[in-house]
Amino acid sequence: MKKLRIAIPHGDINAIGYELIFKTFAESEMLDMCTPIVYGTPKVAAYHRNALDIPAVFSIISQPAEAREGRLNLLNTIDDELKIDFGQLSPDATRAAKVAIDQALKDLQAGQVDCLVLAPSCPIDGKTAEQYIAAQLQAADAPLTILIGAHLRLAFATEGLTLSQVASNINETKVQAAVETFRTALQRDLRVTAPRIALLRTDLSQQTSTPAADTEGGQSFYGPFSAPEFFAQGNLTPYNGILSLYDAQALLAFNCLEAEGGVRFTAGLPYIVCAPQVDNRYTNAGKNQADCTTFRQAIYLAIDTYFNRVNYDEPLANPLQKLYHERRDDSEKARFKKS
């Protein structure tokens, strides 16, 4: 099996990205699974290593082809002197995060790396790191964020909206597109053969048009359900995924049910993009207290998704040729042919 090259932009240099990376790849079995390439800067990496007192070892490279298996590789993306101020937003941090993502995307599109796993990042050009990546890739379909935990797969039709903004920013067409993107991701990326998706509604459902449940052949989504009632009943097992109209609608429920956190997967993109779902990227910065579990899970998910796509796409790329020819009997035509 091919050992994948995982591109890891270092994210916000004032947050916990380097700590998560160092702790994850301190485990030799993680280096057996993939070849990690951190897009960042040796000076910042060394600063974090010393400040956290983590005995991390990495090889400095200038291009992905130089990456060594069994090692943590660091590709230098910026030579500027960067001021590190743990737990604080700064122009230096934003610039360094953007440069790292841009270079990783360039190498991803060139086929020099296989997947993208994001360290916790600051906003870039007013967007989340995933939204920025989607804009740079100019994806035909709107990207869909899916939170994946041990028990739930939760997708958001919109993100960053307040309840009062939902009605004017969502409609039946947009929800239907989200359902289709979610269904495709469940089948192709997560190996769910016949997905069953629960659709949530809000108290604004009279003003917010949502598609009726698919009741005929090939049923794939059900609802819409009231979010509080749906989660209060606790009967989630019939569904392979849940689609929320906006992120705050179900994020609390996800955090309560997934105590160890989850992974953010961006569906609808031509490349695999994963990130850990973390809320303490600043409060824990520089303290050597960050838990690398969700970052490790993001690496696992990226690897699994890559091979799931290969296995899903392979038979479709080379369909079997028809093994017979329809018999054509022209005798009847000859009988009725005008002389």
Rosetta silent file (secondary structure, phi, psi, omega in degrees, C-alpha in Angstrom):
SEQUENCE: MKKLRIAIPHGDINAIGYELIFKTFAESEMLDMCTPIVYGTPKVAAYHRNALDIPAVFSIISQPAEAREGRLNLLNTIDDELKIDFGQLSPDATRAAKVAIDQALKDLQAGQVDCLVLAPSCPIDGKTAEQYIAAQLQAADAPLTILIGAHLRLAFATEGLTLSQVASNINETKVQAAVETFRTALQRDLRVTAPRIALLRTDLSQQTSTPAADTEGGQSFYGPFSAPEFFAQGNLTPYNGILSLYDAQALLAFNCLEAEGGVRFTAGLPYIVCAPQVDNRYTNAGKNQADCTTFRQAIYLAIDTYFNRVNYDEPLANPLQKLYHERRDDSEKARFKKS
SCORE:     score description
SCORE:     0.000 S_00000001
   1 L     0.000  135.341 -179.759    0.000    0.000    0.000 S_00000001
   2 L   -60.508  133.600  174.389    1.274    3.442   -0.940 S_00000001
   3 L   -87.605  118.831 -173.366    2.602    5.486    1.977 S_00000001
   4 E   -77.386  147.496  169.200    0.934    8.877    1.650 S_00000001
   5 E   -93.878  116.284 -178.146    2.627   12.238    1.914 S_00000001
   6 E  -100.698  116.972  176.259    0.516   14.336    4.267 S_00000001
   7 E   -83.437  129.170 -176.701    0.900   18.106    3.896 S_00000001
   8 E  -127.637   91.863  171.684    0.453   19.913    7.228 S_00000001
   9 E   -61.189  136.919 -170.142    0.390   23.748    7.099 S_00000001
  10 L   -72.629   -8.105  176.057    1.518   24.909   10.544 S_00000001
  11 L    71.384 -145.373 -177.583   -1.509   27.174   11.091 S_00000001
  12 L   -79.230  118.368 -176.858   -1.385   29.939   13.684 S_00000001
  13 L   -70.058  -11.514  177.338    2.144   30.198   15.072 S_00000001
  14 L   -97.574    6.597 -177.062    0.723   31.629   18.320 S_00000001
  15 L  -112.331 -151.204 -170.734   -1.545   28.629   18.900 S_00000001
  16 L  -104.031   13.444 -175.491   -1.074   24.902   19.565 S_00000001
  17 H   -56.397  -52.858 -178.499   -0.326   23.664   16.038 S_00000001
  18 H   -64.560  -34.744  177.685    3.321   22.742   16.522 S_00000001
  19 H   -62.850  -44.816  178.202    2.553   21.141   19.864 S_00000001
  20 H   -62.304  -42.192 -179.214   -0.069   18.873   18.268 S_00000001
  21 H   -64.402  -49.308 -178.196    2.293   17.989   15.422 S_00000001
  22 H   -61.170  -44.924 -177.932    5.257   17.193   17.676 S_00000001
  23 H   -67.873  -38.930 -179.353    3.190   15.061   20.068 S_00000001
  24 H   -63.973  -46.442 -173.656    1.441   13.169   17.262 S_00000001
  25 L   -93.701    9.872  167.043    4.591   12.213   15.383 S_00000001
  26 L   -72.994  -17.869  179.140    6.560   11.399   18.512 S_00000001
  27 L   -87.960  119.502 -173.935    4.779    8.050   18.151 S_00000001
  28 H   -61.559  -30.687 -178.942    6.735    5.860   15.736 S_00000001
  29 H   -66.165  -26.893  176.709    3.611    4.077   14.475 S_00000001
  30 H   -68.676  -35.569  177.473    2.325    7.377   13.075 S_00000001
  31 H   -73.604  -21.480  174.486    5.498    7.681   10.988 S_00000001
  32 H   -74.213  -25.397 -175.231    4.936    4.123    9.787 S_00000001
  33 H   -84.264  -29.742 -174.706    1.506    5.120    8.455 S_00000001
  34 E  -158.099  171.402  174.683    2.461    8.191    6.429 S_00000001
  35 E  -111.703  103.606 -177.019    5.201   10.667    5.561 S_00000001
  36 E   -81.338  137.303  175.354    4.346   14.024    7.207 S_00000001
  37 E  -125.710  109.273  179.289    5.514   17.282    5.650 S_00000001
  38 E   -85.632  126.609  176.525    5.005   20.349    7.827 S_00000001
  39 E   -95.388  106.392 -174.880    4.746   23.609    5.875 S_00000001
  40 E  -167.508 -136.068 -179.608    6.209   26.202    8.204 S_00000001
  41 L  -145.914  134.227 -179.406    9.549   27.563    9.357 S_00000001
  42 H   -58.664  -35.866 -178.427   12.404   25.887   11.250 S_00000001
  43 H   -64.822  -44.063  179.259   12.877   28.907   13.509 S_00000001
  44 H   -67.973  -41.362  178.644    9.270   28.878   14.688 S_00000001
  45 H   -60.010  -44.652 -179.931    9.311   25.088   15.070 S_00000001
  46 H   -65.794  -37.408  178.175   12.465   25.272   17.177 S_00000001
  47 H   -61.115  -46.795  179.048   10.987   28.073   19.303 S_00000001
  48 H   -63.272  -42.648 -179.623    7.915   25.956   20.073 S_00000001
  49 H   -59.247  -43.691 -178.653   10.039   22.894   20.763 S_00000001
  50 H   -72.800  -41.222 -178.412   12.167   24.783   23.275 S_00000001
  51 H   -65.635  -34.313 -178.007    9.288   26.681   24.895 S_00000001
  52 H   -92.056   -9.960 -177.664    7.299   23.475   25.377 S_00000001
  53 L    56.403   49.361  177.452   10.336   21.370   26.268 S_00000001
  54 L  -108.710  125.982 -176.944    9.334   18.694   23.758 S_00000001
  55 L   -78.825   62.603 -177.721   12.211   16.564   22.356 S_00000001
  56 L   -85.057  141.874  177.555   11.007   16.825   18.746 S_00000001
  57 L  -122.745  132.810  178.353   13.288   15.934   15.829 S_00000001
  58 L  -143.826  153.818  177.099   12.595   17.037   12.247 S_00000001
  59 E  -101.117  133.556 -179.922   14.383   17.140    8.889 S_00000001
  60 E   -90.147  127.166 -179.001   14.453   20.432    6.981 S_00000001
  61 E  -128.194  165.321  179.539   13.595   20.103    3.276 S_00000001
  62 L  -112.656  -11.963  176.990   13.047   22.521    0.380 S_00000001
  63 L  -156.038  155.486 -175.372   10.577   20.468   -1.681 S_00000001
  64 H   -58.330  -30.332 -178.349    8.283   17.468   -1.074 S_00000001
  65 H   -62.060  -20.967 -179.182   10.484   15.128   -3.137 S_00000001
  66 H   -85.633   -5.424 -176.064   13.156   15.428   -0.436 S_00000001
  67 L   -60.691  136.015 -179.438   10.832   14.155    2.313 S_00000001
  68 L  -101.862  135.180  176.201   12.245   11.180    4.192 S_00000001
  69 L   -70.694  149.427  179.725   10.094    8.295    5.329 S_00000001
  70 L    76.344   10.377 -179.373   10.127    7.556    9.040 S_00000001
  71 L  -134.935  155.730  168.028   10.875   11.216    9.837 S_00000001
  72 L   -85.456  119.452 -176.879    8.965   14.411   10.530 S_00000001
  73 E  -104.020  141.284  179.898    9.819   16.680    7.598 S_00000001
  74 E  -125.699  117.640  179.931    9.630   20.479    7.683 S_00000001
  75 E   -98.900  118.757 -175.788    9.419   22.473    4.452 S_00000001
  76 E   -72.453  123.788 -178.432   10.427   26.104    4.941 S_00000001
  77 L  -112.548  -11.369 -178.021    7.790   28.465    3.540 S_00000001
  78 L  -152.630  132.526 -177.989    8.861   31.837    4.948 S_00000001
  79 L   -99.528   -6.811 -177.103   12.266   33.295    5.831 S_00000001
  80 L   -64.847  152.753  171.523   11.029   36.430    7.601 S_00000001
  81 L   -73.295  126.150 -176.881   11.624   36.945   11.294 S_00000001
  82 L  -117.210  131.517  177.949    8.330   36.204   13.027 S_00000001
  83 L   -86.417  126.595  179.943    7.353   37.361   16.491 S_00000001
  84 L  -103.182  126.238  179.702    5.670   34.639   18.524 S_00000001
  85 L  -135.262   92.880 -173.229    3.180   35.710   21.177 S_00000001
  86 L   -52.335  133.098  174.731    1.354   32.680   22.537 S_00000001
  87 L    82.040    7.896 -175.912   -2.412   32.994   22.669 S_00000001
  88 L  -123.780  141.898  169.806   -2.625   36.210   20.627 S_00000001
  89 L   -75.052  144.571  179.359   -3.805   37.038   17.127 S_00000001
  90 L  -156.220  154.657  176.253   -1.196   38.939   15.120 S_00000001
  91 H   -59.725  -37.318  177.958   -0.440   40.046   11.544 S_00000001
  92 H   -60.290  -43.681 -178.586    2.699   37.874   11.570 S_00000001
  93 H   -64.887  -42.843  179.904    0.667   34.799   12.473 S_00000001
  94 H   -63.612  -44.038 -179.274   -1.925   35.462    9.770 S_00000001
  95 H   -64.387  -44.121 -179.053    0.734   36.021    7.112 S_00000001
  96 H   -65.698  -37.191  178.366    2.681   32.899    8.069 S_00000001
  97 H   -66.025  -42.186 -178.524   -0.503   30.771    8.066 S_00000001
  98 H   -66.401  -45.363 -179.654   -1.529   32.043    4.626 S_00000001
  99 H   -60.957  -41.525 -179.447    1.893   31.473    3.043 S_00000001
 100 H   -64.541  -43.948  179.109    2.029   27.925    4.400 S_00000001
 101 H   -65.624  -41.815  179.728   -1.429   27.044    3.075 S_00000001
 102 H   -59.426  -43.896 -179.307   -0.688   28.580   -0.326 S_00000001
 103 H   -69.240  -40.498  178.692    2.467   26.506   -0.753 S_00000001
 104 H   -63.612  -40.489  177.641    0.794   23.320    0.470 S_00000001
 105 H   -63.870  -41.152  178.443   -2.096   23.855   -1.973 S_00000001
 106 H   -59.245  -45.719 -179.679    0.332   24.408   -4.829 S_00000001
 107 H   -69.886  -33.626  177.854    2.097   21.127   -4.068 S_00000001
 108 H   -64.574  -44.900  179.803   -1.230   19.326   -3.590 S_00000001
 109 H   -67.670  -27.783  179.162   -2.449   20.435   -7.017 S_00000001
 110 L   -83.329   -3.318  179.564    0.880   19.400   -8.548 S_00000001
 111 L    77.632   16.150  179.785    0.502   15.900   -7.098 S_00000001
 112 L   -84.403  -19.930  172.446    3.598   16.200   -4.899 S_00000001
 113 L  -131.380  163.758 -170.795    1.573   15.539   -1.738 S_00000001
 114 L  -105.183  -34.461 -176.119   -1.582   13.459   -1.310 S_00000001
 115 E  -143.244  164.049  178.707   -3.725   15.019    1.428 S_00000001
 116 E  -122.851  122.514  174.587   -3.994   18.185    3.482 S_00000001
 117 E  -121.362  119.595 -173.438   -4.341   18.129    7.282 S_00000001
 118 L   -89.516  133.430  165.584   -4.604   21.577    8.851 S_00000001
 119 L   -77.041  157.639 -179.227   -3.150   22.571   12.173 S_00000001
 120 L   -52.598  127.040 -171.105   -5.402   24.997   14.111 S_00000001
 121 L  -121.728  160.369  171.424   -5.332   28.230   12.134 S_00000001
 122 L   -85.961  164.245  175.435   -6.279   31.865   12.458 S_00000001
 123 L   -60.876  146.170  178.989   -8.767   33.448   10.007 S_00000001
 124 E  -126.109  120.808 -177.377   -7.297   34.239    6.585 S_00000001
 125 L    53.339   37.776  177.909   -8.766   37.086    4.534 S_00000001
 126 L    76.662   10.227 -178.658  -11.801   37.009    6.814 S_00000001
 127 E  -122.809  159.699  168.951  -12.419   33.312    6.185 S_00000001
 128 L   -68.074  164.272  179.797  -11.722   30.095    8.021 S_00000001
 129 H   -58.637  -40.738  179.375   -8.773   28.134    6.672 S_00000001
 130 H   -66.137  -40.904  178.266  -11.165   25.680    4.962 S_00000001
 131 H   -65.482  -38.366  177.302  -13.197   28.491    3.384 S_00000001
 132 H   -63.050  -44.118  179.216   -9.998   30.138    2.166 S_00000001
 133 H   -61.705  -44.203  179.445   -8.845   26.833    0.613 S_00000001
 134 H   -60.812  -40.020  178.487  -12.212   26.341   -1.103 S_00000001
 135 H   -66.281  -39.790  179.495  -12.002   29.849   -2.567 S_00000001
 136 H   -67.242  -35.019 -179.644   -8.465   29.250   -3.826 S_00000001
 137 H   -80.135  -14.431 -179.229   -9.489   25.959   -5.441 S_00000001
 138 L    51.477   50.550 -177.593  -12.552   27.585   -7.016 S_00000001
 139 L   -62.995  139.719 -179.410  -14.537   24.424   -6.367 S_00000001
 140 L   -65.182  -40.316  179.395  -17.619   23.988   -8.559 S_00000001
 141 L   -97.306  147.608  176.473  -19.722   22.826   -5.613 S_00000001
 142 L   -65.063  131.013  179.458  -20.063   24.733   -2.357 S_00000001
 143 L   -66.364  153.006 -178.375  -17.888   23.026    0.272 S_00000001
 144 E  -128.963  121.714  177.439  -19.627   21.342    3.174 S_00000001
 145 E   -81.127  127.468  176.578  -18.093   21.040    6.639 S_00000001
 146 E  -119.753  122.670  172.947  -18.690   17.654    8.265 S_00000001
 147 E   -89.657  126.594 -176.064  -17.794   17.065   11.907 S_00000001
 148 E  -119.920  121.547  176.984  -16.902   13.414   12.422 S_00000001
 149 L  -124.561 -167.505 -179.484  -16.735   11.835   15.848 S_00000001
 150 L   -70.144  -25.692 -174.843  -17.017    8.365   17.314 S_00000001
 151 L  -121.507  -22.292 -172.870  -20.840    8.505   17.265 S_00000001
 152 L  -126.978  147.560  163.841  -21.914   11.357   14.975 S_00000001
 153 E  -122.335  110.111 -172.212  -21.358   12.715   11.503 S_00000001
 154 E  -119.641  121.636  179.768  -22.740   16.246   11.574 S_00000001
 155 E  -111.098  154.561 -178.182  -22.751   18.549    8.527 S_00000001
 156 E  -120.034  121.982  177.091  -23.587   22.264    8.346 S_00000001
 157 L   -67.587  -31.099  174.752  -25.487   23.786    5.419 S_00000001
 158 L  -139.077  159.343  177.183  -24.157   27.199    6.508 S_00000001
 159 L  -135.809  149.874  174.590  -21.476   28.377    8.935 S_00000001
 160 L    75.613   15.437 -179.984  -20.844   31.531   10.910 S_00000001
 161 L  -104.349  146.685  170.464  -24.469   32.746   10.797 S_00000001
 162 L   -83.296  166.796 -179.189  -26.660   33.864   13.668 S_00000001
 163 H   -57.982  -38.855 -178.125  -30.195   32.527   13.923 S_00000001
 164 H   -68.808  -19.562 -179.701  -31.596   35.805   12.560 S_00000001
 165 H   -90.593  -13.161 -173.395  -29.398   35.493    9.447 S_00000001
 166 H   -62.463  -48.364 -173.416  -30.379   31.940    8.576 S_00000001
 167 H   -57.004  -37.428 -177.176  -33.715   32.695    6.858 S_00000001
 168 H   -87.506   -4.459 -176.404  -32.161   35.102    4.350 S_00000001
 169 H  -117.767    4.697 -178.720  -29.123   32.919    3.627 S_00000001
 170 L  -142.156  145.515  178.781  -30.658   29.514    3.061 S_00000001
 171 L  -148.617  179.115 -175.281  -33.341   28.087    0.790 S_00000001
 172 H   -61.344  -39.813 -179.306  -34.566   24.760   -0.516 S_00000001
 173 H   -62.839  -41.937 -179.447  -32.079   24.702   -3.388 S_00000001
 174 H   -68.040  -39.267  178.491  -29.142   25.290   -1.050 S_00000001
 175 H   -66.917  -41.634  179.085  -30.314   22.635    1.390 S_00000001
 176 H   -62.459  -39.569  177.764  -30.834   20.128   -1.420 S_00000001
 177 H   -63.935  -40.058  177.988  -27.298   20.825   -2.694 S_00000001
 178 H   -63.883  -40.537  177.632  -25.929   20.264    0.820 S_00000001
 179 H   -60.104  -44.347 -178.338  -27.825   16.965    1.051 S_00000001
 180 H   -66.202  -41.567  177.648  -26.329   15.805   -2.251 S_00000001
 181 H   -63.543  -41.835  178.904  -22.793   16.806   -1.228 S_00000001
 182 H   -63.194  -46.139 -179.167  -23.254   15.064    2.120 S_00000001
 183 H   -61.018  -44.318  179.184  -24.623   11.917    0.478 S_00000001
 184 H   -62.483  -42.303  179.684  -21.723   11.761   -1.977 S_00000001
 185 H   -64.436  -40.624  179.188  -19.177   12.232    0.819 S_00000001
 186 H   -63.231  -40.514 -178.620  -20.772    9.490    2.899 S_00000001
 187 H   -74.982  -51.162 -171.284  -20.686    7.070   -0.033 S_00000001
 188 H   -82.667  -40.219 -172.921  -17.356    7.939   -1.633 S_00000001
 189 H   -95.227  -32.117 -172.535  -15.252    9.175    1.270 S_00000001
 190 L  -114.818    3.177  172.157  -16.686    7.366    4.303 S_00000001
 191 L    60.498   44.758  172.348  -17.838    4.084    2.703 S_00000001
 192 L  -101.750  114.437 -170.529  -21.503    4.232    3.654 S_00000001
 193 L   -65.772  -49.097 -178.049  -23.296    2.251    0.957 S_00000001
 194 L  -129.668   84.294 -172.788  -26.837    3.629    1.331 S_00000001
 195 L   -63.493  142.237  172.711  -26.690    6.797    3.457 S_00000001
 196 L  -119.197  115.272 -173.096  -29.609    7.831    5.658 S_00000001
 197 E  -112.712  128.246  174.988  -29.436   11.549    6.490 S_00000001
 198 E   -92.237  126.894 -179.736  -31.505   13.302    9.152 S_00000001
 199 E  -102.432  125.090  178.972  -32.348   16.909    8.249 S_00000001
 200 E   -91.697  153.327  174.340  -32.822   19.386   11.101 S_00000001
 201 E  -122.260  171.981  176.821  -35.054   22.437   11.015 S_00000001
 202 L  -118.322  178.829  175.718  -35.215   25.606   13.082 S_00000001
 203 L   -68.861  -10.381  178.324  -38.048   27.620   14.601 S_00000001
 204 L   -94.075   14.094 -173.486  -37.822   29.714   11.447 S_00000001
 205 L   -58.553  -26.831  176.638  -38.814   26.764    9.287 S_00000001
 206 L   -65.293  -33.936  179.262  -41.996   28.566    8.176 S_00000001
 207 L   -91.362  -21.431 -177.369  -39.790   31.261    6.668 S_00000001
 208 L  -104.233  110.436 -176.893  -36.930   28.921    5.722 S_00000001
 209 L   -75.179  126.877  176.641  -37.909   26.570    2.927 S_00000001
 210 L  -125.865  149.142 -178.741  -36.527   23.065    3.311 S_00000001
 211 L   -67.459  146.989  175.973  -37.097   20.088    1.030 S_00000001
 212 L   -71.567  158.631 -179.521  -39.673   17.507    2.033 S_00000001
 213 L   -58.818  142.075  178.391  -38.442   14.091    3.006 S_00000001
 214 L   -75.952  102.771 -170.633  -37.480   11.878    0.096 S_00000001
 215 L  -102.596   -8.870 -178.607  -40.264    9.296    0.342 S_00000001
 216 L   -95.818 -168.298 -175.747  -39.964    7.434   -2.939 S_00000001
 217 L   -53.430  144.391  179.653  -37.374    4.934   -4.140 S_00000001
 218 L    76.934   28.238 -177.631  -33.791    5.608   -3.128 S_00000001
 219 L   -55.629  133.631 -178.080  -34.743    7.458    0.045 S_00000001
 220 L  -132.188  -21.961  178.050  -31.706    9.155    1.570 S_00000001
 221 E  -135.758  153.936 -171.175  -32.882   11.913    3.902 S_00000001
 222 E  -133.174  146.540  178.598  -35.587   12.230    6.520 S_00000001
 223 E   121.623 -156.375    7.836  -37.244   15.137    8.250 S_00000001
 224 E   -78.451  148.191  179.369  -36.978   17.989    8.827 S_00000001
 225 E  -107.177  150.825  170.380  -36.803   17.372   12.574 S_00000001
 226 E   -68.890  126.307 -176.573  -36.800   19.836   15.442 S_00000001
 227 H   -58.964  -49.902 -179.419  -33.194   19.914   16.660 S_00000001
 228 H   -59.273  -42.828 -179.128  -33.949   19.947   20.438 S_00000001
 229 H   -68.164  -39.314 -177.648  -36.444   17.096   20.131 S_00000001
 230 H   -60.994  -48.698 -178.337  -34.197   15.100   17.810 S_00000001
 231 H   -75.999  -30.121  179.188  -31.218   15.114   20.163 S_00000001
 232 H   -65.761  -35.481  179.883  -33.359   14.798   23.311 S_00000001
 233 H   -69.507  -28.944  174.000  -34.810   11.520   22.046 S_00000001
 234 L    72.945    6.416 -178.536  -31.269   10.204   21.587 S_00000001
 235 L   -92.206   78.878 -174.919  -32.225    7.741   18.844 S_00000001
 236 L   -96.573  -14.451 -172.494  -29.415    8.560   16.430 S_00000001
 237 L   -61.859  -28.017  179.602  -28.496    5.057   15.280 S_00000001
 238 L   -68.179  -10.999 -171.709  -30.906    4.910   12.291 S_00000001
 239 L  -115.786  139.394  177.610  -28.992    7.733   10.615 S_00000001
 240 L   -87.404  -15.058  179.509  -25.536    7.804    9.023 S_00000001
 241 E  -163.030  157.359  179.310  -25.372   11.582    9.114 S_00000001
 242 E  -125.820  130.787  177.948  -27.174   14.686   10.378 S_00000001
 243 E  -108.680  117.856  178.232  -27.503   17.903    8.377 S_00000001
 244 E   -99.042  143.733 -179.576  -27.904   21.087   10.404 S_00000001
 245 L   -70.505  -30.244  176.426  -29.035   24.326    8.761 S_00000001
 246 L  -150.009  158.348 -166.811  -26.423   26.332   10.658 S_00000001
 247 H   -65.208  -41.841 -176.911  -23.485   25.423   12.895 S_00000001
 248 H   -66.737  -17.298 -176.874  -24.715   26.704   16.278 S_00000001
 249 H   -62.305  -35.722 -173.700  -27.904   24.662   15.879 S_00000001
 250 L  -132.448    1.989 -176.637  -26.223   21.341   16.692 S_00000001
 251 H   -64.607  -39.027  179.203  -22.636   22.113   17.691 S_00000001
 252 H   -62.504  -42.756  179.193  -23.424   21.976   21.422 S_00000001
 253 H   -62.092  -41.567  178.533  -25.034   18.562   21.011 S_00000001
 254 H   -61.306  -46.075 -178.673  -21.983   17.318   19.108 S_00000001
 255 H   -63.560  -34.028  178.886  -19.620   18.565   21.816 S_00000001
 256 H   -72.524  -40.327 -176.256  -21.695   16.892   24.532 S_00000001
 257 H   -81.920  -23.931 -179.428  -21.963   13.552   22.732 S_00000001
 258 L  -113.471   78.990 -174.036  -18.364   13.525   21.480 S_00000001
 259 L   -61.324  -30.720 -178.696  -16.371   14.122   24.664 S_00000001
 260 L   -88.090    4.660  178.786  -13.040   13.416   22.940 S_00000001
 261 L    89.131 -167.271 -177.597  -13.779   15.899   20.173 S_00000001
 262 E  -155.996 -172.730 -178.952  -13.927   15.284   16.449 S_00000001
 263 E  -120.493  138.501  174.318  -12.434   15.964   13.052 S_00000001
 264 E   -91.171  120.678  176.564  -13.491   18.604   10.536 S_00000001
 265 E  -116.178  128.903 -178.968  -13.745   17.172    7.028 S_00000001
 266 E   -98.156  104.938  179.880  -14.422   19.516    4.111 S_00000001
 267 E   -85.802  159.877  178.468  -16.586   17.732    1.556 S_00000001
 268 L    88.925    7.098  178.207  -17.185   18.946   -1.993 S_00000001
 269 L  -107.339  154.243  178.636  -13.503   19.624   -2.761 S_00000001
 270 L   -73.848  -11.240 -179.686  -11.357   17.782   -5.326 S_00000001
 271 L  -123.901  162.512 -178.740   -8.740   17.138   -2.626 S_00000001
 272 L   -86.637  122.162 -179.776   -8.871   15.716    0.886 S_00000001
 273 E  -129.562  117.245  179.180   -8.837   18.429    3.561 S_00000001
 274 E  -127.129  158.929  176.628   -9.115   17.520    7.264 S_00000001
 275 E  -157.756  150.320  174.739   -8.506   19.390   10.518 S_00000001
 276 E   -72.194  145.322  174.922   -8.922   18.716   14.236 S_00000001
 277 E   -90.513  100.721 -178.298  -11.962   20.253   15.910 S_00000001
 278 L  -129.737  141.071  178.547  -10.401   22.218   18.769 S_00000001
 279 L  -111.312   -5.049 -174.127  -11.719   25.175   20.779 S_00000001
 280 L  -112.511   31.282 -174.229   -8.724   25.697   23.063 S_00000001
 281 L   -66.332  -22.305  179.010   -6.089   26.594   20.484 S_00000001
 282 L  -102.595  -40.815 -176.520   -5.281   29.861   22.288 S_00000001
 283 L   -64.788  -28.894  179.709   -6.033   29.154   25.948 S_00000001
 284 L   -97.912    0.877 -174.335   -3.631   26.184   25.945 S_00000001
 285 L   -62.792  132.134  176.093   -0.975   27.771   23.739 S_00000001
 286 L    76.644    9.296 -175.287    2.574   27.515   25.092 S_00000001
 287 L  -109.351   -5.258 -177.024    1.577   25.410   28.121 S_00000001
 288 L    57.143   40.975 -179.924    2.295   21.871   26.876 S_00000001
 289 L  -119.699   -0.881 -175.227   -1.248   20.900   27.862 S_00000001
 290 L   -73.513  140.777  178.190   -2.832   20.291   24.461 S_00000001
 291 L   -93.904  124.980 -175.437   -4.308   16.870   23.714 S_00000001
 292 L   -90.414    9.057 -175.225   -3.259   15.585   20.283 S_00000001
 293 H   -57.260  -49.052 -175.885   -6.051   12.973   20.003 S_00000001
 294 H   -70.277  -31.364  176.675   -8.177   14.863   17.480 S_00000001
 295 H   -67.104  -41.592  176.326   -5.156   15.811   15.382 S_00000001
 296 H   -60.977  -41.234  177.938   -4.135   12.152   15.248 S_00000001
 297 H   -63.920  -33.369  177.207   -7.699   11.282   14.234 S_00000001
 298 H   -65.333  -38.221  175.606   -7.501   13.860   11.447 S_00000001
 299 H   -63.581  -46.847  178.218   -4.417   12.081   10.085 S_00000001
 300 H   -56.256  -47.716 -176.462   -6.235    8.730   10.261 S_00000001
 301 H   -63.370  -41.748  179.341   -9.265   10.159    8.471 S_00000001
 302 H   -59.933  -44.521 -179.455   -7.187   11.709    5.691 S_00000001
 303 H   -65.238  -48.181 -179.268   -5.436    8.399    5.014 S_00000001
 304 H   -60.881  -43.101 -177.844   -8.653    6.361    5.126 S_00000001
 305 H   -64.461  -39.646  178.653  -10.491    8.828    2.883 S_00000001
 306 H   -56.827  -50.404 -177.037   -7.724    8.779    0.278 S_00000001
 307 H   -74.818  -28.421  173.077   -7.921    5.019   -0.135 S_00000001
 308 H   -61.733  -42.536  178.858  -11.732    5.026    0.100 S_00000001
 309 H   -65.296  -42.220  178.523  -11.817    7.377   -2.887 S_00000001
 310 H   -59.009  -47.518 -178.249   -9.373    5.226   -4.825 S_00000001
 311 H   -67.085  -33.676  179.740  -11.456    2.107   -4.184 S_00000001
 312 H   -73.678  -41.213 -173.870  -14.709    3.905   -5.017 S_00000001
 313 H   -80.912  -27.875 -172.313  -13.452    5.547   -8.210 S_00000001
 314 H   -57.155  -51.326 -179.622  -11.438    2.674   -9.651 S_00000001
 315 H   -67.546  -26.365  179.422  -14.316    0.520  -10.985 S_00000001
 316 H   -74.954  -27.516 -179.356  -16.113    3.609  -12.297 S_00000001
 317 H   -74.084  -28.216 -178.136  -13.040    4.707  -14.254 S_00000001
 318 L  -131.859   71.959 -178.406  -12.818    1.387  -16.135 S_00000001
 319 L   -66.932  150.188  178.517  -16.319   -0.066  -16.507 S_00000001
 320 L   -64.828  139.039  175.795  -16.674   -3.553  -17.944 S_00000001
 321 L   -72.399  151.292  176.687  -17.409   -3.647  -21.643 S_00000001
 322 L   -60.800  130.378 -175.150  -20.701   -5.180  -22.713 S_00000001
 323 L   -92.875    7.682  179.135  -20.113   -8.902  -23.129 S_00000001
 324 L  -147.758  164.148  175.403  -22.877   -9.447  -25.680 S_00000001
 325 L  -118.483  137.213  178.186  -24.431   -7.811  -28.725 S_00000001
 326 L   -64.961  134.580 -179.944  -28.127   -7.375  -29.147 S_00000001
 327 L   -75.729  127.794  179.130  -29.456   -9.658  -31.860 S_00000001
 328 L  -115.684  123.572 -179.457  -30.915   -7.747  -34.741 S_00000001
 329 L  -112.607  110.431 -176.475  -33.227   -9.496  -37.123 S_00000001
 330 L   -89.384    5.089 -175.408  -33.899   -7.475  -40.246 S_00000001
 331 H   -63.016  -38.621 -179.586  -36.238  -10.036  -41.729 S_00000001
 332 H   -65.408  -37.500  177.447  -39.341   -8.203  -40.524 S_00000001
 333 H   -62.343  -39.268 -178.430  -38.066   -4.966  -42.070 S_00000001
 334 H   -65.399  -35.049 -178.509  -37.540   -6.785  -45.347 S_00000001
 335 H   -65.000  -36.223 -174.902  -41.111   -8.093  -45.334 S_00000001
 336 H  -101.575    5.515  179.656  -42.619   -4.614  -45.038 S_00000001
 337 L   -71.871  134.372 -179.935  -40.114   -2.782  -47.206 S_00000001
 338 L   -69.254  138.603  179.210  -41.726   -1.067  -50.172 S_00000001
 339 L   -84.603    0.000    0.000  -40.644   -2.479  -53.504 S_00000001
